[in-house]
Short mmCIF file of C-alpha atoms in Angstrom, two decimals:
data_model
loop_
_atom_site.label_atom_id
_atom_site.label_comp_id
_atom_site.label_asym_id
_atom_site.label_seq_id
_atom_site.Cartn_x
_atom_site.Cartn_y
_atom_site.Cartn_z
CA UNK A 1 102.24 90.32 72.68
CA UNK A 2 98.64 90.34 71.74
CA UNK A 3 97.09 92.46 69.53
CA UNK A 4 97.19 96.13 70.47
CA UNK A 5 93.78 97.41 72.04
CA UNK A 6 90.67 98.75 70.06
CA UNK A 7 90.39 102.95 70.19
CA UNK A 8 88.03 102.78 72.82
CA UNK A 9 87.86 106.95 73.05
CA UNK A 10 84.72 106.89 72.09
CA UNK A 11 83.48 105.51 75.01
CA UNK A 12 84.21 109.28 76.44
CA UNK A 13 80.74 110.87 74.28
CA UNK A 14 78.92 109.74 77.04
CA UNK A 15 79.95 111.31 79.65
CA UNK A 16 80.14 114.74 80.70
CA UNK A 17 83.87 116.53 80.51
CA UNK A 18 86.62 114.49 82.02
CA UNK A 19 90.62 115.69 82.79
CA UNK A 20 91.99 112.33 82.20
CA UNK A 21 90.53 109.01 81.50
CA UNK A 22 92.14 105.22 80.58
CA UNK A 23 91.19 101.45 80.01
CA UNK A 24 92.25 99.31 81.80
CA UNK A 25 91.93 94.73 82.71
CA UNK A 26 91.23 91.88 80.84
CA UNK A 27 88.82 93.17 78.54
CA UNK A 28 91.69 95.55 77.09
CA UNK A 29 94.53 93.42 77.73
CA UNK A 30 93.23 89.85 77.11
CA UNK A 31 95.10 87.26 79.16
CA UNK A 32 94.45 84.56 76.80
CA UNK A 33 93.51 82.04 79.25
CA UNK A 34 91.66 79.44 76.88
CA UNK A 35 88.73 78.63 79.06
CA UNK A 36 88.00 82.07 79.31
CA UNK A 37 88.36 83.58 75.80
CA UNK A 38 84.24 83.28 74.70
CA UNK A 39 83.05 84.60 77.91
CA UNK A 40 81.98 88.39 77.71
CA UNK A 41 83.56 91.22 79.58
CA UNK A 42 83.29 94.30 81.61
CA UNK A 43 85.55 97.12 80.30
CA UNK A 44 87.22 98.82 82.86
CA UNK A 45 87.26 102.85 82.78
CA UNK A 46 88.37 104.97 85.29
CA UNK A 47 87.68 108.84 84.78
CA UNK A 48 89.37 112.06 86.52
CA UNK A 49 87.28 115.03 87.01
CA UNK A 50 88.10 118.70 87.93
CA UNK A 51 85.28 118.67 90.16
CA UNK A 52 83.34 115.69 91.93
CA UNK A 53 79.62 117.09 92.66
CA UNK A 54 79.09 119.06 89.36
CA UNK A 55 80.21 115.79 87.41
CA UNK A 56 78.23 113.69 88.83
CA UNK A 57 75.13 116.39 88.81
CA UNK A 58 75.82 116.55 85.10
CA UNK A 59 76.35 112.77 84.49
CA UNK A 60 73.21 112.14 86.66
CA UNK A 61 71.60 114.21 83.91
CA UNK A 62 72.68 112.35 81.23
CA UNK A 63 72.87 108.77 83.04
CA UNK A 64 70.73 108.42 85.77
CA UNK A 65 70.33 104.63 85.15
CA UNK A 66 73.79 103.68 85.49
CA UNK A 67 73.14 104.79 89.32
CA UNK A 68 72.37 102.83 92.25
CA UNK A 69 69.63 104.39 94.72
CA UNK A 70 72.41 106.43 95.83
CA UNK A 71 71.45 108.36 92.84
CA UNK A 72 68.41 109.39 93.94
CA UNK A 73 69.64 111.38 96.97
CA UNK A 74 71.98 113.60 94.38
CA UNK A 75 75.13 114.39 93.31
CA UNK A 76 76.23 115.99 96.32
CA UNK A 77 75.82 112.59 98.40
CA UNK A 78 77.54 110.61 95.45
CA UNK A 79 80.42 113.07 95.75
CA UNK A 80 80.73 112.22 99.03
CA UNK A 81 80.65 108.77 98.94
CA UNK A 82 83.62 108.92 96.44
CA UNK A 83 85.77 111.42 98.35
CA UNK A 84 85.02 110.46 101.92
CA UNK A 85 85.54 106.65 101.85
CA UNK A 86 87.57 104.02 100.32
CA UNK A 87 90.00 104.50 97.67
CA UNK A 88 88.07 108.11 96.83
CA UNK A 89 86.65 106.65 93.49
CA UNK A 90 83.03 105.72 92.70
CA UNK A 91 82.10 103.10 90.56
CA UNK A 92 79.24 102.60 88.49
CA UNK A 93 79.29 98.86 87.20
CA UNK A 94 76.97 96.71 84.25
CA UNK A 95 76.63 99.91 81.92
CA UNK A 96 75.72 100.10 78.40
CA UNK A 97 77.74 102.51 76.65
CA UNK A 98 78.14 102.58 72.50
CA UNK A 99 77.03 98.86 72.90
CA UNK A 100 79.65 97.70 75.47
CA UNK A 101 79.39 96.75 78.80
CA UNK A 102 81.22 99.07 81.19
CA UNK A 103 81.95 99.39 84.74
CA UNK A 104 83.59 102.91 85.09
CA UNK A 105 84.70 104.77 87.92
CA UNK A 106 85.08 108.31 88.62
CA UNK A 107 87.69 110.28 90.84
CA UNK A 108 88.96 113.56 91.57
CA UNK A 109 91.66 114.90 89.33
CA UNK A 110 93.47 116.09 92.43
CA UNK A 111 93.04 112.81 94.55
CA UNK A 112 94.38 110.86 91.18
CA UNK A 113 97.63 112.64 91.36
CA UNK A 114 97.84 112.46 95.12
CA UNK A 115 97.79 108.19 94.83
CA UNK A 116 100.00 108.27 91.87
CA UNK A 117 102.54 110.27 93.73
CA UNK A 118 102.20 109.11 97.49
CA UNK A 119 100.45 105.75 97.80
CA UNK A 120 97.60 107.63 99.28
CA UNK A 121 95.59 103.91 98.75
CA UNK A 122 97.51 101.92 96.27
CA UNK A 123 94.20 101.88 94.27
CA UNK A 124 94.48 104.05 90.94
CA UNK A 125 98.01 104.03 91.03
CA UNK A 126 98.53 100.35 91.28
CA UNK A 127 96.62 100.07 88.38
CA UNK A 128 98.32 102.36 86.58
CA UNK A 129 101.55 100.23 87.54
CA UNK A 130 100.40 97.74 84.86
CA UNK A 131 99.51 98.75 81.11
CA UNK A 132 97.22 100.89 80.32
CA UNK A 133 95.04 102.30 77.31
CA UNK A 134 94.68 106.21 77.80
CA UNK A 135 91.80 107.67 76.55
CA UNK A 136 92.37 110.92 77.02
CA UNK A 137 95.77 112.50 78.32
CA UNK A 138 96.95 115.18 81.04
CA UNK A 139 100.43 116.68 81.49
CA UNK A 140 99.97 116.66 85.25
CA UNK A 141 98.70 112.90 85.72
CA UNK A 142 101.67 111.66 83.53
CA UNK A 143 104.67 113.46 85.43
CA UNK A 144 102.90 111.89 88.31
CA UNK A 145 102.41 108.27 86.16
CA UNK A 146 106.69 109.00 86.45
CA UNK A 147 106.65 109.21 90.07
CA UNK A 148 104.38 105.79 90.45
CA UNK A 149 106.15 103.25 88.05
CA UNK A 150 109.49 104.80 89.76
CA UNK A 151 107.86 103.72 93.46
CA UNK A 152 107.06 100.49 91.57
CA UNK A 153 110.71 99.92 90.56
CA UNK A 154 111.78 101.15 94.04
CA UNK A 155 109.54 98.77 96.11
CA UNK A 156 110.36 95.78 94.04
CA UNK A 157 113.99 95.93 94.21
CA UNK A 158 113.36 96.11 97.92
CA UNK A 159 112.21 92.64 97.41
CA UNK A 160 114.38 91.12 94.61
CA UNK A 161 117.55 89.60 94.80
CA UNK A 162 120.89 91.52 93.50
CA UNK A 163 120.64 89.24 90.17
CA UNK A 164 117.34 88.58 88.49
CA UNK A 165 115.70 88.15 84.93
CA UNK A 166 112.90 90.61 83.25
CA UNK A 167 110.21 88.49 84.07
CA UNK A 168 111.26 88.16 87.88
CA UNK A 169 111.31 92.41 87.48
CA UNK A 170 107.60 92.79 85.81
CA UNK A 171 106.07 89.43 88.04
CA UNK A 172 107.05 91.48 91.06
CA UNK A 173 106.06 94.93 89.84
CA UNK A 174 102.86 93.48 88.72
CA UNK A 175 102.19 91.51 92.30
CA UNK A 176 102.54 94.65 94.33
CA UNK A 177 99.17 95.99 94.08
CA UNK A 178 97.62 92.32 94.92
CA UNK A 179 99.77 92.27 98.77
CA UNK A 180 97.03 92.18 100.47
CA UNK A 181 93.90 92.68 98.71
CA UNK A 182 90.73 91.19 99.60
CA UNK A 183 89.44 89.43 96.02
CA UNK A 184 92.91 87.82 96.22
CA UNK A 185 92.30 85.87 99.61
CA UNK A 186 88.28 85.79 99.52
CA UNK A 187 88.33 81.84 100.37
CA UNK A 188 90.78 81.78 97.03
CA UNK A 189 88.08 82.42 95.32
CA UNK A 190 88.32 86.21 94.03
CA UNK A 191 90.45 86.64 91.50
CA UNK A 192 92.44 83.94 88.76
CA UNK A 193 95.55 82.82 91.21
CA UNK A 194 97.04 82.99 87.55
CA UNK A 195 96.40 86.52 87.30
CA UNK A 196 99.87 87.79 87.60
CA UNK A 197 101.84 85.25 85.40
CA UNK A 198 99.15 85.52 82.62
CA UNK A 199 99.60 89.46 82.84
CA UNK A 200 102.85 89.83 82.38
CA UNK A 201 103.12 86.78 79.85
CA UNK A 202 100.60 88.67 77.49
CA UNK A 203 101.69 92.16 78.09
CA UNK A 204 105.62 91.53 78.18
CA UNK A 205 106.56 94.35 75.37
CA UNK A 206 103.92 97.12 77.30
CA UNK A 207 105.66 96.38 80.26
CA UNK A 208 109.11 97.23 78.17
CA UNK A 209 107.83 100.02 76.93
CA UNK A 210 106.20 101.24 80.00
CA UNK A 211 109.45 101.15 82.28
CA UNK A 212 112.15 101.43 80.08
CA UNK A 213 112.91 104.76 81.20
CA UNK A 214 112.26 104.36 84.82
CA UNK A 215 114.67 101.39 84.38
CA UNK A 216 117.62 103.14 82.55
CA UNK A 217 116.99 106.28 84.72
CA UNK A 218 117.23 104.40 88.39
CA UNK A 219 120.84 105.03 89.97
CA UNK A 220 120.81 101.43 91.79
CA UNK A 221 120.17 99.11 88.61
CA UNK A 222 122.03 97.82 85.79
CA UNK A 223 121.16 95.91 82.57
CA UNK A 224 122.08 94.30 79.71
CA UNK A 225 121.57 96.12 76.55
CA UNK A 226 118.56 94.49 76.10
CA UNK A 227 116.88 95.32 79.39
CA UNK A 228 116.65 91.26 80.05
CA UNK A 229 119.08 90.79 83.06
CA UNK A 230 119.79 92.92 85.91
CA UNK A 231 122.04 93.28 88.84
CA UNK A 232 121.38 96.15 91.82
CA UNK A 233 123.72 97.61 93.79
CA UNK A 234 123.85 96.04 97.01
CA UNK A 235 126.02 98.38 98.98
CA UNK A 236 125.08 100.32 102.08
CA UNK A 237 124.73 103.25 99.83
CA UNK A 238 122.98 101.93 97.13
CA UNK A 239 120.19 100.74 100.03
CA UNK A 240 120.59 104.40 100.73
CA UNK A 241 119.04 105.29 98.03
CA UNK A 242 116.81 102.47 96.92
CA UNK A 243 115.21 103.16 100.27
CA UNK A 244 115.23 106.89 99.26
CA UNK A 245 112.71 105.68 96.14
CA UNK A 246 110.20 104.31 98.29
CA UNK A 247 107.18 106.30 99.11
CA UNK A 248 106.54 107.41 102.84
CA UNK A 249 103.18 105.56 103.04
CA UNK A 250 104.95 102.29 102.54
CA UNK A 251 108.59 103.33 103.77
CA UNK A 252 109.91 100.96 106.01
CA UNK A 253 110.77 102.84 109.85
CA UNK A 254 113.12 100.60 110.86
CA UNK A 255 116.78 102.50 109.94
CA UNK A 256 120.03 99.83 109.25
CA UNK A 257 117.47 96.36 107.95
CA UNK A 258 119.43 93.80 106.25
CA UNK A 259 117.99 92.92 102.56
CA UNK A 260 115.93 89.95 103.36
CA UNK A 261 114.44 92.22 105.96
CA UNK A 262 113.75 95.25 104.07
CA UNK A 263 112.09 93.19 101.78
CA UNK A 264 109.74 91.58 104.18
CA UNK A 265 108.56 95.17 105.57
CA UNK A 266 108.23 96.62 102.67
CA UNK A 267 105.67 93.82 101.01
CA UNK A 268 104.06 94.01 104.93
CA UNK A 269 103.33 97.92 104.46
CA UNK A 270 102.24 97.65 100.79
CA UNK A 271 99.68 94.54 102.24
CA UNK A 272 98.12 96.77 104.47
CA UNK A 273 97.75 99.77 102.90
CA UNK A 274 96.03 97.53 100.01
CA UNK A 275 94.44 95.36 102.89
CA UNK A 276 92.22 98.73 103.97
CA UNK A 277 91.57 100.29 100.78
CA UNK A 278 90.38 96.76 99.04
CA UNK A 279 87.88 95.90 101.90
CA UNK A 280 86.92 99.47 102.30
CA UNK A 281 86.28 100.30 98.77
CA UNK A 282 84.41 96.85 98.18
CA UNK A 283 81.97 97.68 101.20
CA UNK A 284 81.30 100.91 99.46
CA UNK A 285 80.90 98.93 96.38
CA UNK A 286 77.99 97.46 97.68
CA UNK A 287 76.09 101.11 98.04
CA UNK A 288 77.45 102.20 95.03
CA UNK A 289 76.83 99.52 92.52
CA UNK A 290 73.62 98.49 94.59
CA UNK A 291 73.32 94.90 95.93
CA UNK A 292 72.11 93.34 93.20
CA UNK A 293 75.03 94.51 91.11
CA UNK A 294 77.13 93.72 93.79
CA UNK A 295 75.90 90.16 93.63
CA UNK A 296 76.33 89.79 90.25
CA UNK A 297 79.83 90.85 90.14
CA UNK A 298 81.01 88.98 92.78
CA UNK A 299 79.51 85.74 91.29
CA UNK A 300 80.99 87.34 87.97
CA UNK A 301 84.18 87.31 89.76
CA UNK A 302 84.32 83.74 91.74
CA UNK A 303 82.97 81.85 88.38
CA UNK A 304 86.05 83.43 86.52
CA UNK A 305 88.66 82.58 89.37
CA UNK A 306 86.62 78.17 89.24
CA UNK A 307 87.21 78.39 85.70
CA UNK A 308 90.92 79.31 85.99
CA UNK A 309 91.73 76.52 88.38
CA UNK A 310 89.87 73.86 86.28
#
């Protein structure tokens, strides 16, 4: 496991009040890939706010230059570019903050909990599937963090085989939030196609820690003592209830499918719901962040995924 993450709370002086707030990506977690160890990084940041419009009046205050034009028009039209399209989060990209470079985005406390507990877009909450650095904790968002990483477990037994290794577990935990998303099939060019593997290689014991209760608590799942082997229950009742554990917005409709079926609709919901909210937040990505942010980052983006494959 690599070194655990920098305090990086500090980062939260910035900005005006916030209910929750973590670090997340490469830049927290670093994926070791030696081509890519020199080259600088964005940290990630996403914040949750009580209230949308009077944060972003009040960060607009303090920040106006990590704004695109949308800015300009006030906080009342940046609220509702966050809540009324894509994944309900805004992003401001390329800031300096304490001396780092940091693409943040902001969304509403109450929307948070909504994608951490149904799948509302797979955004956040996928995310939050995969370790995290919290920089500033809430009671509510991590009973709901409960209800995500047990969806997680839920959706990728759906897809496992009775009998398979920790790293087959985390791999497909890990891979759900990439069904379907747009940087991972932009001409193969978005995103490392290593991404994945390299997460879960470097991250192994967060991943441990982060579902080791989720694990001993599910009722269709056994273990070794070590957590490094598991079988499922593969009875018509222990379907039952694995399909219980699945979250309507990705629930399969279809009563009575065999395994290799349930398995197949299951990663076909999750890829659609992801599908929309990817292409839908990127597009308002490009308001957002402004286009010649938006350039930037995707080149940012495409030079990272050449380097990978080289």
């Amino acid at each position: 496991m690599s070194a655990f993450p920098q305090d990086l709370s500090h980062l939260l002086s910035a900005f005006p009040p916030v209910t929750f707030a973590f670090a997340y990506g490469s830049a927290v977690f670093p994926q070791h890939h030696k081509k890519d160890l020199m080259v600088p990084r964005q940290t990630d940041v996403i914040l949750a706010v009580e209230d949308s419009e009077s944060w972003h009046r009040q960060n607009l205050e303090r920040n106006r230059n990590h704004y695109s034009f949308v800015g300009s028009m006030g906080s009342r039209v940046v609220s509702w570019v966050q809540e009324d399209f894509g994944a309900r989060i805004y992003f401001n990209p390329f800031t300096m903050i304490n001396n780092m470079e940091v693409k943040y985005g902001v969304t509403k406390h109450s929307h948070l909990l909504a994608d951490l507990t149904k799948w509302d877009s797979l955004y956040t909450s996928g995310r939050m599937q995969k370790p995290v650095l919290t920089l500033k904790s809430n009671t509510e968002v991590a009973e709901a963090s409960e209800a995500n990483l047990s969806h997680a477990l839920h959706c990728s037994l759906a897809v496992l085989p009775q009998k398979f290794t920790q790293d087959e577990l985390f791999t497909t935990i890990c891979s759900l939030s990439y069904l379907g998303d747009m940087r991972m099939s932009m001409f193969g060019l978005g995103e490392d196609p290593n991404k994945v593997k390299n997460i879960v290689n470097n991250n192994r014991d967060r991943f441990q820690a982060l579902y080791r209760h989720t694990i001993q608590s599910c009722g269709v799942l056994q273990a070794n003592c070590d957590l490094t082997s598991f079988e499922q229950d593969m009875s018509s009742s222990g379907r039952r209830l694995l399909v219980d554990g699945i979250p309507d917005a990705v629930k399969p409709r279809q009563q009575n499918l065999n395994t290799i079926e349930l398995g197949k609709q299951v990663q076909h919901n999750i890829s659609r719901l992801v599908n929309k909210s990817s292409w839908a937040q990127a597009c308002k990505g490009i308001v957002s962040a402004g286009v010649m942010k938006s350039v930037v980052y995707t080149a940012h983006k495409i030079s990272k995924a050449i380097r990978a494959r080289v």
